[in-house]
Amino acid sequence: MSISRWQKELEDALNYKNTIILCGNIRDKYLHEEPYTKNECKLLTLKEYLIEFLGRRFNTLRFYDPIKKITHYSQTREKKPSSDLSHTAPQRTSPSESTIDRDLVRISRELTSQTNLCFIIQYTDKTTPEKANSPDEMRLILHLEKIVENIHPTNKQILIYLSPEQIPKEIYQNQPKSKVIVVPSPDRTDLMTLFKYFYKRKDDEVERSVNITDGLKFLEIEQIVDSFKDDFGIKDFENRVRSYKFGELRNYWEEVSLQRLDNAFNYFAQEEGIKGQDKAISKVIRVIIRARADIQRKTGGNPKSPRGVLFFAGPTGVGKTLTAKKLANFLFGSEDTFLRFDMSEYSQDFQVTRLYGAPPGYVGYESGGTLTNAVKTRPFSVILFDEIEKAHPRVFDIFLQTLSDGRLTDSKGDVVFFSESIIIFTSNLGTRTTKTKGEAIKEREALEGLISNNDTERIRQHFLNSVEYFFQYEMSRPELLNRIGRDNIIIFNYIATEDTMKGMLKHHLTQVQKEFNESYSNATPKLNLEMNISEIVEYLYKVYRERIKSFGGREVENIVNERIRDELALQILQAEYQNLSSGTINISVEDDNLRIEL
């Protein structure tokens, strides 16, 4: 059975350092191998662990905290707490000295006059500040400095801090008698030891248990295990951990049926009207199938990573954002699970922290982070980082962490997991005239030449090359490109063919007619919409095809708003003005123009 690295570091430090400073994950539980046994261990708090580990090394073991004062341990037996050290000669103290002052003076006398003694000072971050802002605070730090300097060679003191930032530099900087040991959260090796030797799980369950609990602390795992009244199987355990991490007992991925996957292409291309992007949709579906089966994470891939990662590239207005939004609805049954972050809002250095929360003491700390809050609320989600070329370079560190570790720690210390989400990046790389730093780039000029030749494959390669250039040379972040995966870069086509443009117009008009009749069939006045959709499509295509070709799918929406919805709004108000109880609005094409009449 292997012990954690920090435990080995502590064992070694006891041989040559008199002051050891523990900080970091100090409120967790820790494995301790039973003496004289093989592969038997206990799960202990830090105090319990130190008693077990140090009790046999020292004649006297004492703990101090500002509330309980001094607690004596001899041969691992706890003695009655005391507020003073009766066998220590009384000290003359100044009236201005605090109780903690007097306690530290007494501890100092103990550690300098006795032998084979170990003193553990708990909550040291609460007794001494990291930086002296007053004479009283300076005096407290000075007491600790003097203990470090004058401690008897056979004695040890262990100071416990919550974080490294809280440790006064006077007691460790250029101080050869002390050593700082950061206690980390359990890694995969620690988790493997926990499930194999403490919980005695079967070999085939150990790996699955580690995968699902990666990122949790031992104490959290103990709480989950203790929530079972009886023995439990691995499937029950996975569901309980998922509930703990995400607040969800439902596994929405398991509800994506094979029948629904078979209908996926029709859903995107027909039901949701994403036209002219058959290749892109087919690649998205392939990633969905991979994510549904969780094959990547279960066959040697990173078990902590998100379910899937996609990068949508191509010109503006061709359906990239719409595809991501409809994917959320397809997978999780609601467009509320679509979380969009416009990267232009995170283009400045000071804006980056908004994603995970402002530091303590800064404006916005209590509000938390926009990204972390959203994923906490909706762990089963499609997360869209829109136009990432506009993001500040430090945002790419966040991308790398979420793709590599599948989690992000917010400013309050809460861990947010991304392992049940799909992450999508979009960009307009390949259409720019300037780089992120304002330098000229001829992407658009090169693209226009390819468009004029109608070379679809070379246009696709142009966008792919632009994405790779951006990560490798402009941002110098090839590791992020590797995490995304070149195979997951999906290029969306220009909307240029007659069939595609007419298909988009038909979809929007059909949707307007359907939703109008559903909304106004039981309203007052009761209205019905009739229109010859094929005839109107031909008319709008003839008039607006160049606009659609230039500006894409968003322009189709603008045209329908301008020529159809605005006119319908006038007819509705007209019906109300005339006090009609019912009526029919008819839209047709007459004399090469639209005619709308009530």
PDB file of N, CA and C in Angstrom, residues 344-377:
ATOM      1  N   SER A 344     -16.440  38.274 -26.556  1.00  0.00           N
ATOM      2  CA  SER A 344     -16.102  39.694 -26.648  1.00  0.00           C
ATOM      3  C   SER A 344     -16.309  40.391 -25.299  1.00  0.00           C
ATOM      4  N   GLU A 345     -17.093  39.781 -24.407  1.00  0.00           N
ATOM      5  CA  GLU A 345     -17.320  40.333 -23.080  1.00  0.00           C
ATOM      6  C   GLU A 345     -16.196  39.980 -22.114  1.00  0.00           C
ATOM      7  N   TYR A 346     -15.248  39.166 -22.578  1.00  0.00           N
ATOM      8  CA  TYR A 346     -14.128  38.743 -21.737  1.00  0.00           C
ATOM      9  C   TYR A 346     -12.809  39.027 -22.462  1.00  0.00           C
ATOM     10  N   SER A 347     -12.761  40.167 -23.141  1.00  0.00           N
ATOM     11  CA  SER A 347     -11.595  40.517 -23.960  1.00  0.00           C
ATOM     12  C   SER A 347     -10.520  41.274 -23.185  1.00  0.00           C
ATOM     13  N   GLN A 348     -10.879  41.804 -22.001  1.00  0.00           N
ATOM     14  CA  GLN A 348      -9.925  42.555 -21.186  1.00  0.00           C
ATOM     15  C   GLN A 348      -9.469  41.720 -19.993  1.00  0.00           C
ATOM     16  N   ASP A 349      -8.259  42.002 -19.539  1.00  0.00           N
ATOM     17  CA  ASP A 349      -7.686  41.225 -18.438  1.00  0.00           C
ATOM     18  C   ASP A 349      -8.584  41.224 -17.212  1.00  0.00           C
ATOM     19  N   PHE A 350      -9.122  42.381 -16.840  1.00  0.00           N
ATOM     20  CA  PHE A 350      -9.927  42.489 -15.625  1.00  0.00           C
ATOM     21  C   PHE A 350     -11.277  41.776 -15.756  1.00  0.00           C
ATOM     22  N   GLN A 351     -11.680  41.437 -16.985  1.00  0.00           N
ATOM     23  CA  GLN A 351     -12.968  40.765 -17.183  1.00  0.00           C
ATOM     24  C   GLN A 351     -12.872  39.249 -17.035  1.00  0.00           C
ATOM     25  N   VAL A 352     -11.670  38.710 -17.077  1.00  0.00           N
ATOM     26  CA  VAL A 352     -11.497  37.256 -17.078  1.00  0.00           C
ATOM     27  C   VAL A 352     -12.056  36.618 -15.815  1.00  0.00           C
ATOM     28  N   THR A 353     -11.813  37.260 -14.657  1.00  0.00           N
ATOM     29  CA  THR A 353     -12.246  36.670 -13.386  1.00  0.00           C
ATOM     30  C   THR A 353     -13.766  36.576 -13.276  1.00  0.00           C
ATOM     31  N   ARG A 354     -14.482  37.293 -14.113  1.00  0.00           N
ATOM     32  CA  ARG A 354     -15.944  37.187 -14.077  1.00  0.00           C
ATOM     33  C   ARG A 354     -16.415  35.776 -14.364  1.00  0.00           C
ATOM     34  N   LEU A 355     -15.621  35.009 -15.096  1.00  0.00           N
ATOM     35  CA  LEU A 355     -16.019  33.639 -15.433  1.00  0.00           C
ATOM     36  C   LEU A 355     -16.071  32.744 -14.199  1.00  0.00           C
ATOM     37  N   TYR A 356     -15.123  32.913 -13.273  1.00  0.00           N
ATOM     38  CA  TYR A 356     -15.082  32.046 -12.084  1.00  0.00           C
ATOM     39  C   TYR A 356     -15.240  32.812 -10.779  1.00  0.00           C
ATOM     40  N   GLY A 357     -15.392  34.134 -10.839  1.00  0.00           N
ATOM     41  CA  GLY A 357     -15.680  34.920  -9.651  1.00  0.00           C
ATOM     42  C   GLY A 357     -14.532  35.812  -9.220  1.00  0.00           C
ATOM     43  N   ALA A 358     -14.879  36.983  -8.720  1.00  0.00           N
ATOM     44  CA  ALA A 358     -13.865  37.926  -8.233  1.00  0.00           C
ATOM     45  C   ALA A 358     -13.226  37.395  -6.956  1.00  0.00           C
ATOM     46  N   PRO A 359     -11.964  37.727  -6.708  1.00  0.00           N
ATOM     47  CA  PRO A 359     -11.292  37.271  -5.481  1.00  0.00           C
ATOM     48  C   PRO A 359     -11.956  37.862  -4.241  1.00  0.00           C
ATOM     49  N   PRO A 360     -11.743  37.248  -3.064  1.00  0.00           N
ATOM     50  CA  PRO A 360     -12.288  37.805  -1.816  1.00  0.00           C
ATOM     51  C   PRO A 360     -11.837  39.244  -1.613  1.00  0.00           C
ATOM     52  N   GLY A 361     -12.780  40.075  -1.184  1.00  0.00           N
ATOM     53  CA  GLY A 361     -12.477  41.471  -0.937  1.00  0.00           C
ATOM     54  C   GLY A 361     -12.708  42.381  -2.119  1.00  0.00           C
ATOM     55  N   TYR A 362     -12.974  41.787  -3.292  1.00  0.00           N
ATOM     56  CA  TYR A 362     -13.215  42.586  -4.490  1.00  0.00           C
ATOM     57  C   TYR A 362     -14.713  42.637  -4.795  1.00  0.00           C
ATOM     58  N   VAL A 363     -15.092  43.685  -5.523  1.00  0.00           N
ATOM     59  CA  VAL A 363     -16.498  43.838  -5.916  1.00  0.00           C
ATOM     60  C   VAL A 363     -16.914  42.640  -6.763  1.00  0.00           C
ATOM     61  N   GLY A 364     -18.061  42.047  -6.443  1.00  0.00           N
ATOM     62  CA  GLY A 364     -18.578  40.918  -7.203  1.00  0.00           C
ATOM     63  C   GLY A 364     -18.238  39.564  -6.628  1.00  0.00           C
ATOM     64  N   TYR A 365     -17.475  39.541  -5.514  1.00  0.00           N
ATOM     65  CA  TYR A 365     -17.082  38.248  -4.928  1.00  0.00           C
ATOM     66  C   TYR A 365     -18.292  37.417  -4.544  1.00  0.00           C
ATOM     67  N   GLU A 366     -19.277  38.039  -3.892  1.00  0.00           N
ATOM     68  CA  GLU A 366     -20.454  37.300  -3.416  1.00  0.00           C
ATOM     69  C   GLU A 366     -21.284  36.737  -4.569  1.00  0.00           C
ATOM     70  N   SER A 367     -21.203  37.379  -5.729  1.00  0.00           N
ATOM     71  CA  SER A 367     -22.015  36.928  -6.871  1.00  0.00           C
ATOM     72  C   SER A 367     -21.483  35.655  -7.507  1.00  0.00           C
ATOM     73  N   GLY A 368     -20.203  35.360  -7.324  1.00  0.00           N
ATOM     74  CA  GLY A 368     -19.614  34.176  -7.950  1.00  0.00           C
ATOM     75  C   GLY A 368     -19.310  34.425  -9.421  1.00  0.00           C
ATOM     76  N   GLY A 369     -18.999  33.360 -10.146  1.00  0.00           N
ATOM     77  CA  GLY A 369     -18.616  33.469 -11.546  1.00  0.00           C
ATOM     78  C   GLY A 369     -19.762  33.174 -12.499  1.00  0.00           C
ATOM     79  N   THR A 370     -19.779  33.836 -13.629  1.00  0.00           N
ATOM     80  CA  THR A 370     -20.848  33.600 -14.602  1.00  0.00           C
ATOM     81  C   THR A 370     -20.810  32.173 -15.137  1.00  0.00           C
ATOM     82  N   LEU A 371     -19.622  31.664 -15.438  1.00  0.00           N
ATOM     83  CA  LEU A 371     -19.482  30.308 -15.955  1.00  0.00           C
ATOM     84  C   LEU A 371     -19.723  29.274 -14.867  1.00  0.00           C
ATOM     85  N   THR A 372     -19.048  29.425 -13.738  1.00  0.00           N
ATOM     86  CA  THR A 372     -19.179  28.426 -12.672  1.00  0.00           C
ATOM     87  C   THR A 372     -20.597  28.376 -12.109  1.00  0.00           C
ATOM     88  N   ASN A 373     -21.229  29.524 -11.956  1.00  0.00           N
ATOM     89  CA  ASN A 373     -22.617  29.529 -11.463  1.00  0.00           C
ATOM     90  C   ASN A 373     -23.546  28.812 -12.436  1.00  0.00           C
ATOM     91  N   ALA A 374     -23.366  29.076 -13.731  1.00  0.00           N
ATOM     92  CA  ALA A 374     -24.247  28.475 -14.736  1.00  0.00           C
ATOM     93  C   ALA A 374     -24.101  26.959 -14.772  1.00  0.00           C
ATOM     94  N   VAL A 375     -22.869  26.457 -14.690  1.00  0.00           N
ATOM     95  CA  VAL A 375     -22.655  25.012 -14.762  1.00  0.00           C
ATOM     96  C   VAL A 375     -23.069  24.334 -13.461  1.00  0.00           C
ATOM     97  N   LYS A 376     -22.923  25.024 -12.329  1.00  0.00           N
ATOM     98  CA  LYS A 376     -23.447  24.476 -11.065  1.00  0.00           C
ATOM     99  C   LYS A 376     -24.940  24.229 -11.179  1.00  0.00           C
ATOM    100  N   THR A 377     -25.631  25.201 -11.761  1.00  0.00           N
ATOM    101  CA  THR A 377     -27.094  25.112 -11.879  1.00  0.00           C
ATOM    102  C   THR A 377     -27.512  24.080 -12.908  1.00  0.00           C
TER     103      THR A 377
END
